[in-house]
């Protein structure tokens, strides 16, 4: 069975929860129906391409990441922008955390 649809649904749900959004809030931000979000997260049915774009924009990620799970330069750009908005002390703290995580891999 093709795993793209269920895996994409898992990524959407994870990103939504990380942003502390309900399915309804994500639907509103994406300008799609609640049912679209629900069926996408459950991996029941494939999303239309335009809805993948809307959802990725609402989740502040790339369509590549939603579809494949692989980040691209847009994802890194988004992360860089968010990090650059932090005060230096928080940037240093995040760098220490990342260093510890990467050393553990």
PDB file of C-alpha atoms in Angstrom:
ATOM      1  CA  UNK A   1       0.000   0.000   0.000  1.00  0.00           C
ATOM      2  CA  UNK A   2       1.183   3.497  -0.788  1.00  0.00           C
ATOM      3  CA  UNK A   3       2.405   5.167   2.413  1.00  0.00           C
ATOM      4  CA  UNK A   4       2.617   8.739   1.107  1.00  0.00           C
ATOM      5  CA  UNK A   5      -0.917   9.715   2.145  1.00  0.00           C
ATOM      6  CA  UNK A   6      -0.849   8.295   5.700  1.00  0.00           C
ATOM      7  CA  UNK A   7       2.696   9.555   6.335  1.00  0.00           C
ATOM      8  CA  UNK A   8       1.775  13.018   5.089  1.00  0.00           C
ATOM      9  CA  UNK A   9      -1.223  12.939   7.419  1.00  0.00           C
ATOM     10  CA  UNK A  10       1.039  12.118  10.347  1.00  0.00           C
ATOM     11  CA  UNK A  11       3.315  15.043   9.479  1.00  0.00           C
ATOM     12  CA  UNK A  12       0.356  17.432   9.228  1.00  0.00           C
ATOM     13  CA  UNK A  13      -0.972  16.282  12.607  1.00  0.00           C
ATOM     14  CA  UNK A  14       2.463  16.562  14.232  1.00  0.00           C
ATOM     15  CA  UNK A  15       3.085  20.068  12.881  1.00  0.00           C
ATOM     16  CA  UNK A  16      -0.419  21.157  13.874  1.00  0.00           C
ATOM     17  CA  UNK A  17       0.026  19.870  17.428  1.00  0.00           C
ATOM     18  CA  UNK A  18       3.484  21.491  17.669  1.00  0.00           C
ATOM     19  CA  UNK A  19       1.828  24.808  16.828  1.00  0.00           C
ATOM     20  CA  UNK A  20      -0.861  24.056  19.424  1.00  0.00           C
ATOM     21  CA  UNK A  21      -3.628  24.343  16.840  1.00  0.00           C
ATOM     22  CA  UNK A  22      -6.874  22.433  16.756  1.00  0.00           C
ATOM     23  CA  UNK A  23      -7.963  20.850  13.489  1.00  0.00           C
ATOM     24  CA  UNK A  24     -10.595  23.574  13.221  1.00  0.00           C
ATOM     25  CA  UNK A  25      -8.009  26.338  13.667  1.00  0.00           C
ATOM     26  CA  UNK A  26      -5.783  24.785  11.005  1.00  0.00           C
ATOM     27  CA  UNK A  27      -8.769  24.484   8.670  1.00  0.00           C
ATOM     28  CA  UNK A  28      -9.560  28.179   9.174  1.00  0.00           C
ATOM     29  CA  UNK A  29      -5.950  29.251   8.612  1.00  0.00           C
ATOM     30  CA  UNK A  30      -5.707  27.035   5.521  1.00  0.00           C
ATOM     31  CA  UNK A  31      -9.088  28.031   4.098  1.00  0.00           C
ATOM     32  CA  UNK A  32     -10.106  24.379   3.794  1.00  0.00           C
ATOM     33  CA  UNK A  33     -12.849  22.419   5.511  1.00  0.00           C
ATOM     34  CA  UNK A  34     -12.465  20.717   8.879  1.00  0.00           C
ATOM     35  CA  UNK A  35     -13.285  17.453   7.109  1.00  0.00           C
ATOM     36  CA  UNK A  36     -10.335  18.009   4.742  1.00  0.00           C
ATOM     37  CA  UNK A  37      -7.946  18.351   7.689  1.00  0.00           C
ATOM     38  CA  UNK A  38      -9.460  15.374   9.484  1.00  0.00           C
ATOM     39  CA  UNK A  39      -9.312  13.002   6.509  1.00  0.00           C
ATOM     40  CA  UNK A  40      -5.796  14.211   5.624  1.00  0.00           C
ATOM     41  CA  UNK A  41      -4.477  13.590   9.146  1.00  0.00           C
ATOM     42  CA  UNK A  42      -6.036  10.135   9.236  1.00  0.00           C
ATOM     43  CA  UNK A  43      -4.503   9.334   5.854  1.00  0.00           C
ATOM     44  CA  UNK A  44      -7.904   8.352   4.500  1.00  0.00           C
ATOM     45  CA  UNK A  45      -7.777  10.322   1.290  1.00  0.00           C
ATOM     46  CA  UNK A  46      -5.182  12.240  -0.717  1.00  0.00           C
ATOM     47  CA  UNK A  47      -5.293  16.019  -0.656  1.00  0.00           C
ATOM     48  CA  UNK A  48      -5.761  18.093  -3.778  1.00  0.00           C
ATOM     49  CA  UNK A  49      -2.539  19.897  -4.741  1.00  0.00           C
ATOM     50  CA  UNK A  50      -3.970  23.341  -3.965  1.00  0.00           C
ATOM     51  CA  UNK A  51      -4.913  22.165  -0.468  1.00  0.00           C
ATOM     52  CA  UNK A  52      -1.415  20.822   0.148  1.00  0.00           C
ATOM     53  CA  UNK A  53      -0.103  24.301  -0.674  1.00  0.00           C
ATOM     54  CA  UNK A  54      -2.641  26.021   1.614  1.00  0.00           C
ATOM     55  CA  UNK A  55      -1.931  23.672   4.521  1.00  0.00           C
ATOM     56  CA  UNK A  56       1.853  23.947   4.125  1.00  0.00           C
ATOM     57  CA  UNK A  57       1.590  27.752   4.193  1.00  0.00           C
ATOM     58  CA  UNK A  58      -0.616  27.672   7.286  1.00  0.00           C
ATOM     59  CA  UNK A  59       1.868  25.336   9.001  1.00  0.00           C
ATOM     60  CA  UNK A  60       4.835  27.451   7.877  1.00  0.00           C
ATOM     61  CA  UNK A  61       6.553  24.533   6.131  1.00  0.00           C
ATOM     62  CA  UNK A  62       7.237  23.410   2.576  1.00  0.00           C
ATOM     63  CA  UNK A  63       5.086  21.196   0.420  1.00  0.00           C
ATOM     64  CA  UNK A  64       8.186  19.012  -0.002  1.00  0.00           C
ATOM     65  CA  UNK A  65       8.258  18.356   3.716  1.00  0.00           C
ATOM     66  CA  UNK A  66       4.560  17.501   3.863  1.00  0.00           C
ATOM     67  CA  UNK A  67       4.852  15.146   0.890  1.00  0.00           C
ATOM     68  CA  UNK A  68       8.206  13.482   1.552  1.00  0.00           C
ATOM     69  CA  UNK A  69       9.231  14.284   5.098  1.00  0.00           C
ATOM     70  CA  UNK A  70      12.480  15.760   3.776  1.00  0.00           C
ATOM     71  CA  UNK A  71      13.149  19.391   4.603  1.00  0.00           C
ATOM     72  CA  UNK A  72      14.280  21.662   1.800  1.00  0.00           C
ATOM     73  CA  UNK A  73      15.879  25.084   1.691  1.00  0.00           C
ATOM     74  CA  UNK A  74      12.532  26.760   2.442  1.00  0.00           C
ATOM     75  CA  UNK A  75      12.242  24.811   5.694  1.00  0.00           C
ATOM     76  CA  UNK A  76      15.756  25.871   6.683  1.00  0.00           C
ATOM     77  CA  UNK A  77      14.964  29.447   5.719  1.00  0.00           C
ATOM     78  CA  UNK A  78      11.864  29.425   7.927  1.00  0.00           C
ATOM     79  CA  UNK A  79      13.876  27.987  10.812  1.00  0.00           C
ATOM     80  CA  UNK A  80      16.632  30.549  10.290  1.00  0.00           C
ATOM     81  CA  UNK A  81      14.121  33.410  10.288  1.00  0.00           C
ATOM     82  CA  UNK A  82      12.562  32.195  13.527  1.00  0.00           C
ATOM     83  CA  UNK A  83      15.945  31.778  15.197  1.00  0.00           C
ATOM     84  CA  UNK A  84      17.133  35.200  14.085  1.00  0.00           C
ATOM     85  CA  UNK A  85      14.132  36.798  15.816  1.00  0.00           C
ATOM     86  CA  UNK A  86      15.267  35.426  19.191  1.00  0.00           C
ATOM     87  CA  UNK A  87      17.405  37.310  21.658  1.00  0.00           C
ATOM     88  CA  UNK A  88      21.064  36.161  21.647  1.00  0.00           C
ATOM     89  CA  UNK A  89      20.719  34.275  24.954  1.00  0.00           C
ATOM     90  CA  UNK A  90      17.920  32.106  23.547  1.00  0.00           C
ATOM     91  CA  UNK A  91      19.857  31.552  20.322  1.00  0.00           C
ATOM     92  CA  UNK A  92      22.820  30.290  22.368  1.00  0.00           C
ATOM     93  CA  UNK A  93      20.536  28.017  24.408  1.00  0.00           C
ATOM     94  CA  UNK A  94      19.060  26.493  21.252  1.00  0.00           C
ATOM     95  CA  UNK A  95      22.540  26.004  19.804  1.00  0.00           C
ATOM     96  CA  UNK A  96      23.608  24.116  22.968  1.00  0.00           C
ATOM     97  CA  UNK A  97      20.498  21.933  22.770  1.00  0.00           C
ATOM     98  CA  UNK A  98      21.098  21.161  19.080  1.00  0.00           C
ATOM     99  CA  UNK A  99      24.723  20.353  19.777  1.00  0.00           C
ATOM    100  CA  UNK A 100      23.723  17.885  22.507  1.00  0.00           C
ATOM    101  CA  UNK A 101      21.134  16.255  20.246  1.00  0.00           C
ATOM    102  CA  UNK A 102      23.542  15.932  17.336  1.00  0.00           C
ATOM    103  CA  UNK A 103      26.270  14.484  19.547  1.00  0.00           C
ATOM    104  CA  UNK A 104      23.787  11.862  20.700  1.00  0.00           C
ATOM    105  CA  UNK A 105      22.998  10.676  17.150  1.00  0.00           C
TER     106      UNK A 105
END
